[in-house]
Amino acid sequence: MGGIIFGPVRSRRFGESLGVDLSPYVKQCNYDCLYCELEGKKAQDSMESPLEVETILREIQKGLAHFPNIESLTITANGEPTLYPYLYELMLRLEDVKGATQTLLLTNGSLLCEPSIARACLLFDKVKFSLDALSKEVFKKIDRPSKTINLEQVLHGIYDFSADFMGELYAEILFVKSINDSLEEVKKMAKFLAPMRLKRLDIGTIDRPPAYKVERISEKQLESLGRIFLDFGIPTFVAKRIESNRQENLILTQEEILKTLAMRPQSLQDISTLWHSSTKKILQELLQSGAVERIESNGEEFFRIPYDNKIQ
Ligand code: SF4
């Protein structure tokens, strides 16, 4: 199915969804977040070699034919999906292809201030944006945005979009120890989010190997930060490290394993509970060949595609 479609991915919060990767071959993002689960890479303002809308629609059609019962299509990217220059056209034409399937956009929110991009984002059923800081210094430190990005404009864009968007709006904050977890910063974020009609705010911390050497905050601290957002009247969900003990027995091909690990490193816990023994056997072969590596991050073991983990 090429590298554009991945999954299905099951999430307790968004049900079963098929991922659509608008930049399947290389990371392209206008941020270079400390905590990114993808390789650290200099931020860029535009997408190079964007895929044809036709190609993406064809892959989505194949994906939907293969998995007719999925609840949603999650539009994402190895990086930031709103950098895709034909997002509006893709969304318009997707209407004829997707039937009753819902559409979900995962974005860093930085380009919602651009009217042409906001117009495309308004066509989604659900939008989840991330917000990591309200002060300039913290924003620069944690998200390492491209030089053309101005935090004030980003915040205005998110705010205006939240007023215009008719679908379900979600926000996400990822906390990194000693970077964006001060009480002052948290209260600023809560004040900013409180007036929005958020379906839910998800807060979490690092639980996959990050692009740079940064640490997670404790579950206790996360819980107490969650209470601050609740005090501001924001429906808040605190993401716990281990979400499931279900036995899924996922059978994946070698190509699907590589794609899954390229999108998101998997912990030993994920693999033991979710993957079928035949999938684990292929993973062992990939480990032996060096196509996959086993690493330790924040006290847990993970499997991922190797890359140079260097500060740029
Ligand atoms: S975490 Fe998201 S926004 Fe940040 S660098 Fe990675 S892909 Fe970009």
Short mmCIF file of C-alpha atoms and ligand atoms in Angstrom, two decimals:
data_model
loop_
_atom_site.label_atom_id
_atom_site.label_comp_id
_atom_site.label_asym_id
_atom_site.label_seq_id
_atom_site.Cartn_x
_atom_site.Cartn_y
_atom_site.Cartn_z
CA MET A 1 0.00 0.00 0.00
CA GLY A 2 3.03 2.27 -0.37
CA GLY A 3 4.23 4.42 2.49
CA ILE A 4 1.29 6.85 2.46
CA ILE A 5 -1.21 4.72 4.37
CA PHE A 6 -0.37 3.14 7.70
CA GLY A 7 -2.29 1.33 10.41
CA PRO A 8 -5.01 0.78 11.28
CA VAL A 9 -4.05 2.41 14.56
CA ARG A 10 -6.30 1.87 17.56
CA SER A 11 -6.60 4.69 20.01
CA ARG A 12 -8.80 4.69 23.04
CA ARG A 13 -9.66 8.29 22.30
CA PHE A 14 -10.19 8.32 18.54
CA GLY A 15 -11.19 4.70 17.90
CA GLU A 16 -9.78 2.75 14.97
CA SER A 17 -8.21 4.91 12.33
CA LEU A 18 -6.16 4.64 9.18
CA GLY A 19 -3.18 6.98 9.03
CA VAL A 20 -2.46 9.07 5.94
CA ASP A 21 1.12 10.33 5.83
CA LEU A 22 1.50 13.37 3.55
CA SER A 23 5.31 13.20 3.70
CA PRO A 24 6.00 9.49 3.77
CA TYR A 25 9.65 9.44 2.80
CA VAL A 26 11.30 12.20 4.80
CA LYS A 27 10.61 14.35 7.85
CA GLN A 28 9.43 17.82 6.89
CA CYS A 29 8.41 20.15 9.69
CA ASN A 30 8.53 23.84 10.53
CA TYR A 31 9.39 22.92 14.14
CA ASP A 32 12.22 20.78 15.47
CA CYS A 33 10.78 19.90 18.87
CA LEU A 34 13.06 18.59 21.59
CA TYR A 35 10.65 15.74 22.27
CA CYS A 36 9.85 14.75 18.66
CA GLU A 37 9.56 11.02 18.12
CA LEU A 38 11.10 11.47 14.69
CA GLU A 39 14.73 12.29 14.04
CA GLY A 40 15.84 15.84 14.94
CA LYS A 41 16.02 17.90 11.75
CA LYS A 42 16.36 21.61 10.95
CA ALA A 43 12.93 23.24 10.67
CA GLN A 44 11.74 24.10 7.15
CA ASP A 45 9.02 26.47 5.92
CA SER A 46 7.68 24.52 2.97
CA MET A 47 7.29 20.96 1.81
CA GLU A 48 9.72 19.71 -0.80
CA SER A 49 8.53 17.34 -3.54
CA PRO A 50 4.90 17.21 -2.37
CA LEU A 51 2.88 14.20 -3.50
CA GLU A 52 0.16 14.58 -6.13
CA VAL A 53 -3.37 14.77 -4.69
CA GLU A 54 -4.30 12.00 -7.11
CA THR A 55 -1.68 9.65 -5.64
CA ILE A 56 -2.85 10.23 -2.07
CA LEU A 57 -6.53 9.73 -2.98
CA ARG A 58 -5.73 6.50 -4.80
CA GLU A 59 -3.93 5.13 -1.73
CA ILE A 60 -6.77 6.22 0.57
CA GLN A 61 -9.27 4.44 -1.67
CA LYS A 62 -7.20 1.25 -1.52
CA GLY A 63 -6.88 1.60 2.25
CA LEU A 64 -10.62 2.08 2.75
CA ALA A 65 -11.38 -0.91 0.53
CA HIS A 66 -9.01 -3.01 2.63
CA PHE A 67 -10.32 -1.77 6.01
CA PRO A 68 -13.96 -0.81 5.35
CA ASN A 69 -14.93 -0.54 9.03
CA ILE A 70 -12.45 2.02 10.27
CA GLU A 71 -13.90 5.07 12.01
CA SER A 72 -11.55 7.77 10.83
CA LEU A 73 -8.77 8.84 8.53
CA THR A 74 -6.00 10.57 10.43
CA ILE A 75 -4.13 13.07 8.30
CA THR A 76 -0.62 13.45 9.57
CA ALA A 77 2.90 13.56 8.23
CA ASN A 78 6.45 12.70 9.00
CA GLY A 79 6.44 16.25 10.27
CA GLU A 80 3.73 18.88 9.85
CA PRO A 81 0.81 18.01 7.51
CA THR A 82 -0.29 21.63 6.97
CA LEU A 83 2.96 22.19 5.05
CA TYR A 84 1.33 20.10 2.31
CA PRO A 85 0.53 22.75 -0.31
CA TYR A 86 -2.57 21.03 -1.76
CA LEU A 87 -4.37 20.30 1.51
CA TYR A 88 -7.50 22.25 0.52
CA GLU A 89 -7.86 20.40 -2.76
CA LEU A 90 -7.17 17.07 -1.06
CA MET A 91 -9.89 17.70 1.53
CA LEU A 92 -12.44 18.80 -1.08
CA ARG A 93 -11.83 15.75 -3.23
CA LEU A 94 -11.73 13.41 -0.24
CA GLU A 95 -15.43 14.13 0.30
CA ASP A 96 -16.23 11.95 -2.73
CA VAL A 97 -14.01 9.11 -1.57
CA LYS A 98 -14.35 8.74 2.18
CA GLY A 99 -18.08 8.00 2.61
CA ALA A 100 -19.04 8.17 6.30
CA THR A 101 -15.44 7.96 7.52
CA GLN A 102 -14.50 10.87 9.77
CA THR A 103 -11.39 12.96 9.14
CA LEU A 104 -8.93 13.94 11.85
CA LEU A 105 -6.01 16.35 11.45
CA LEU A 106 -3.02 16.27 13.77
CA THR A 107 -1.19 19.60 13.54
CA ASN A 108 1.30 21.67 15.50
CA GLY A 109 -1.10 24.59 14.95
CA SER A 110 1.61 26.95 13.68
CA LEU A 111 -0.03 27.69 10.31
CA LEU A 112 -3.64 28.15 11.38
CA CYS A 113 -2.87 31.90 11.15
CA GLU A 114 -2.53 31.52 7.36
CA PRO A 115 -6.04 32.02 5.89
CA SER A 116 -5.48 29.57 3.02
CA ILE A 117 -4.36 26.85 5.43
CA ALA A 118 -7.09 27.55 8.01
CA ARG A 119 -9.61 27.21 5.14
CA ALA A 120 -8.38 23.66 4.47
CA CYS A 121 -8.34 22.79 8.19
CA LEU A 122 -11.96 23.91 8.57
CA LEU A 123 -12.95 21.03 6.27
CA PHE A 124 -11.96 18.38 8.83
CA ASP A 125 -14.39 16.71 11.25
CA LYS A 126 -11.83 16.79 14.05
CA VAL A 127 -8.68 18.83 14.55
CA LYS A 128 -6.10 18.27 17.23
CA PHE A 129 -3.48 20.98 17.64
CA SER A 130 -0.48 21.05 19.93
CA LEU A 131 0.58 23.85 22.19
CA ASP A 132 3.74 23.65 24.24
CA ALA A 133 4.33 27.17 25.52
CA LEU A 134 2.91 30.64 25.81
CA SER A 135 6.15 32.56 26.35
CA LYS A 136 8.54 33.22 23.53
CA GLU A 137 11.66 31.89 25.26
CA VAL A 138 10.00 28.62 26.27
CA PHE A 139 8.43 28.23 22.81
CA LYS A 140 11.82 28.67 21.12
CA LYS A 141 13.48 26.29 23.50
CA ILE A 142 10.99 23.44 23.27
CA ASP A 143 9.66 23.68 19.69
CA ARG A 144 12.76 25.16 17.96
CA PRO A 145 10.57 26.71 15.23
CA SER A 146 11.69 28.01 11.88
CA LYS A 147 12.83 31.65 12.06
CA THR A 148 9.79 32.84 10.11
CA ILE A 149 7.39 31.68 12.85
CA ASN A 150 6.08 34.27 15.25
CA LEU A 151 4.46 32.97 18.44
CA GLU A 152 1.97 35.80 18.68
CA GLN A 153 0.66 35.03 15.21
CA VAL A 154 0.54 31.32 15.99
CA LEU A 155 -1.56 31.98 19.10
CA HIS A 156 -3.88 34.33 17.23
CA GLY A 157 -4.28 31.73 14.50
CA ILE A 158 -5.21 29.00 16.98
CA TYR A 159 -7.60 31.31 18.78
CA ASP A 160 -9.40 32.49 15.65
CA PHE A 161 -9.57 28.96 14.30
CA SER A 162 -11.13 27.73 17.54
CA ALA A 163 -13.92 30.29 17.08
CA ASP A 164 -14.57 29.40 13.41
CA PHE A 165 -14.23 25.62 13.51
CA MET A 166 -17.52 23.74 13.64
CA GLY A 167 -16.07 20.28 14.26
CA GLU A 168 -14.51 18.70 17.35
CA LEU A 169 -11.45 20.58 18.55
CA TYR A 170 -8.77 18.95 20.66
CA ALA A 171 -5.57 20.36 22.13
CA GLU A 172 -2.47 18.58 23.31
CA ILE A 173 0.39 19.69 25.55
CA LEU A 174 3.51 17.65 25.99
CA PHE A 175 5.52 18.44 29.09
CA VAL A 176 9.29 18.21 29.17
CA LYS A 177 11.10 18.33 32.49
CA SER A 178 12.46 21.79 33.39
CA ILE A 179 11.48 23.23 30.00
CA ASN A 180 7.73 23.99 29.94
CA ASP A 181 6.52 22.63 33.27
CA SER A 182 6.79 25.74 35.46
CA LEU A 183 3.63 26.78 37.25
CA GLU A 184 3.78 30.17 35.58
CA GLU A 185 3.88 28.69 32.07
CA VAL A 186 1.16 26.15 32.85
CA LYS A 187 -1.19 28.82 34.15
CA LYS A 188 -0.58 30.95 31.05
CA MET A 189 -1.46 27.98 28.84
CA ALA A 190 -4.57 27.25 30.89
CA LYS A 191 -5.73 30.88 30.61
CA PHE A 192 -5.21 30.79 26.87
CA LEU A 193 -7.13 27.53 26.37
CA ALA A 194 -9.95 28.12 28.85
CA PRO A 195 -12.23 30.26 26.61
CA MET A 196 -12.06 27.80 23.68
CA ARG A 197 -14.77 25.21 23.01
CA LEU A 198 -12.37 22.32 23.43
CA LYS A 199 -13.75 18.83 23.25
CA ARG A 200 -10.72 17.78 25.28
CA LEU A 201 -7.18 18.72 26.25
CA ASP A 202 -4.71 15.85 26.37
CA ILE A 203 -1.66 16.38 28.50
CA GLY A 204 1.25 14.00 28.53
CA THR A 205 4.97 13.72 28.74
CA ILE A 206 7.70 11.94 26.82
CA ASP A 207 6.97 8.25 26.45
CA ARG A 208 8.90 7.43 23.28
CA PRO A 209 12.58 8.08 22.57
CA PRO A 210 12.87 11.85 21.96
CA ALA A 211 14.88 13.51 19.17
CA TYR A 212 17.10 15.21 21.75
CA LYS A 213 18.27 14.36 25.24
CA VAL A 214 15.37 15.55 27.37
CA GLU A 215 13.47 13.96 30.22
CA ARG A 216 9.87 13.18 31.04
CA ILE A 217 8.13 14.63 34.09
CA SER A 218 6.79 12.26 36.73
CA GLU A 219 3.24 10.91 36.59
CA LYS A 220 2.60 12.65 39.92
CA GLN A 221 3.59 16.03 38.50
CA LEU A 222 1.53 15.36 35.38
CA GLU A 223 -1.52 14.63 37.53
CA SER A 224 -1.07 17.83 39.50
CA LEU A 225 -0.67 19.88 36.29
CA GLY A 226 -3.86 18.20 35.04
CA ARG A 227 -5.69 19.54 38.08
CA ILE A 228 -4.68 23.11 37.20
CA PHE A 229 -6.30 22.80 33.76
CA LEU A 230 -9.39 21.25 35.33
CA ASP A 231 -9.57 24.19 37.74
CA PHE A 232 -9.77 26.46 34.69
CA GLY A 233 -12.79 24.46 33.50
CA ILE A 234 -10.90 22.69 30.68
CA PRO A 235 -11.92 19.05 30.02
CA THR A 236 -8.51 17.47 30.56
CA PHE A 237 -7.26 13.95 29.99
CA VAL A 238 -3.96 12.93 31.54
CA ALA A 239 -2.21 10.38 29.31
CA LYS A 240 -0.80 7.51 31.31
CA ARG A 241 2.32 5.67 30.25
CA ILE A 242 0.83 2.21 29.94
CA GLU A 243 -2.57 2.34 28.35
CA SER A 244 -3.43 -1.22 27.51
CA ASN A 245 -2.89 -4.79 28.50
CA ARG A 246 -5.02 -6.10 25.65
CA GLN A 247 -3.65 -8.92 23.56
CA GLU A 248 -4.04 -7.76 19.94
CA ASN A 249 -1.99 -10.32 18.01
CA LEU A 250 -1.27 -7.90 15.16
CA ILE A 251 0.11 -9.61 12.09
CA LEU A 252 2.37 -7.25 10.14
CA THR A 253 4.58 -7.72 7.10
CA GLN A 254 8.22 -6.63 7.13
CA GLU A 255 7.28 -3.46 5.24
CA GLU A 256 4.48 -2.67 7.71
CA ILE A 257 6.81 -3.19 10.68
CA LEU A 258 9.37 -0.79 9.19
CA LYS A 259 6.67 1.80 8.46
CA THR A 260 5.20 1.49 11.98
CA LEU A 261 8.62 1.93 13.59
CA ALA A 262 9.50 4.83 11.28
CA MET A 263 6.32 6.62 12.38
CA ARG A 264 6.69 5.81 16.04
CA PRO A 265 9.21 3.75 18.00
CA GLN A 266 7.45 0.90 19.81
CA SER A 267 8.20 -0.10 23.39
CA LEU A 268 8.92 -3.65 24.45
CA GLN A 269 5.58 -3.47 26.31
CA ASP A 270 3.70 -2.45 23.11
CA ILE A 271 5.25 -5.28 21.16
CA SER A 272 4.73 -7.94 23.80
CA THR A 273 1.05 -7.11 24.19
CA LEU A 274 0.07 -6.09 20.67
CA TRP A 275 2.13 -8.07 18.18
CA HIS A 276 1.60 -11.65 17.02
CA SER A 277 4.49 -14.10 17.44
CA SER A 278 5.02 -14.17 13.63
CA THR A 279 5.43 -10.35 13.68
CA LYS A 280 7.90 -10.61 16.55
CA LYS A 281 9.88 -13.18 14.57
CA ILE A 282 10.25 -10.76 11.63
CA LEU A 283 11.27 -8.05 14.09
CA GLN A 284 14.05 -10.30 15.39
CA GLU A 285 15.33 -10.74 11.82
CA LEU A 286 15.23 -6.97 11.27
CA LEU A 287 17.18 -6.48 14.52
CA GLN A 288 19.82 -8.96 13.41
CA SER A 289 20.19 -7.28 10.02
CA GLY A 290 20.56 -3.84 11.68
CA ALA A 291 17.45 -2.42 9.98
CA VAL A 292 15.95 -1.96 13.46
CA GLU A 293 17.70 -1.08 16.71
CA ARG A 294 16.87 -1.63 20.35
CA ILE A 295 17.46 1.35 22.63
CA GLU A 296 16.70 2.51 26.14
CA SER A 297 14.90 5.79 26.79
CA ASN A 298 13.67 7.25 30.06
CA GLY A 299 13.96 3.83 31.73
CA GLU A 300 12.13 1.81 29.07
CA GLU A 301 13.24 -0.32 26.11
CA PHE A 302 12.20 0.66 22.57
CA PHE A 303 12.57 -0.56 19.02
CA ARG A 304 13.11 1.97 16.26
CA ILE A 305 14.75 2.64 12.90
CA PRO A 306 18.33 3.77 13.60
CA TYR A 307 19.37 7.38 13.04
CA ASP A 308 22.07 9.75 14.30
CA ASN A 309 20.76 11.38 17.47
CA LYS A 310 22.71 14.63 17.33
CA ILE A 311 21.86 18.16 18.41
CA GLN A 312 21.88 20.31 15.27
S1 SF4 B 1 6.84 16.83 17.34
FE1 SF4 B 1 5.55 17.34 15.59
S2 SF4 B 1 5.76 19.53 15.40
FE2 SF4 B 1 7.44 18.87 16.66
S3 SF4 B 1 9.16 18.52 15.23
FE3 SF4 B 1 8.11 16.57 15.51
S4 SF4 B 1 6.68 16.48 13.83
FE4 SF4 B 1 7.28 18.63 14.05
#
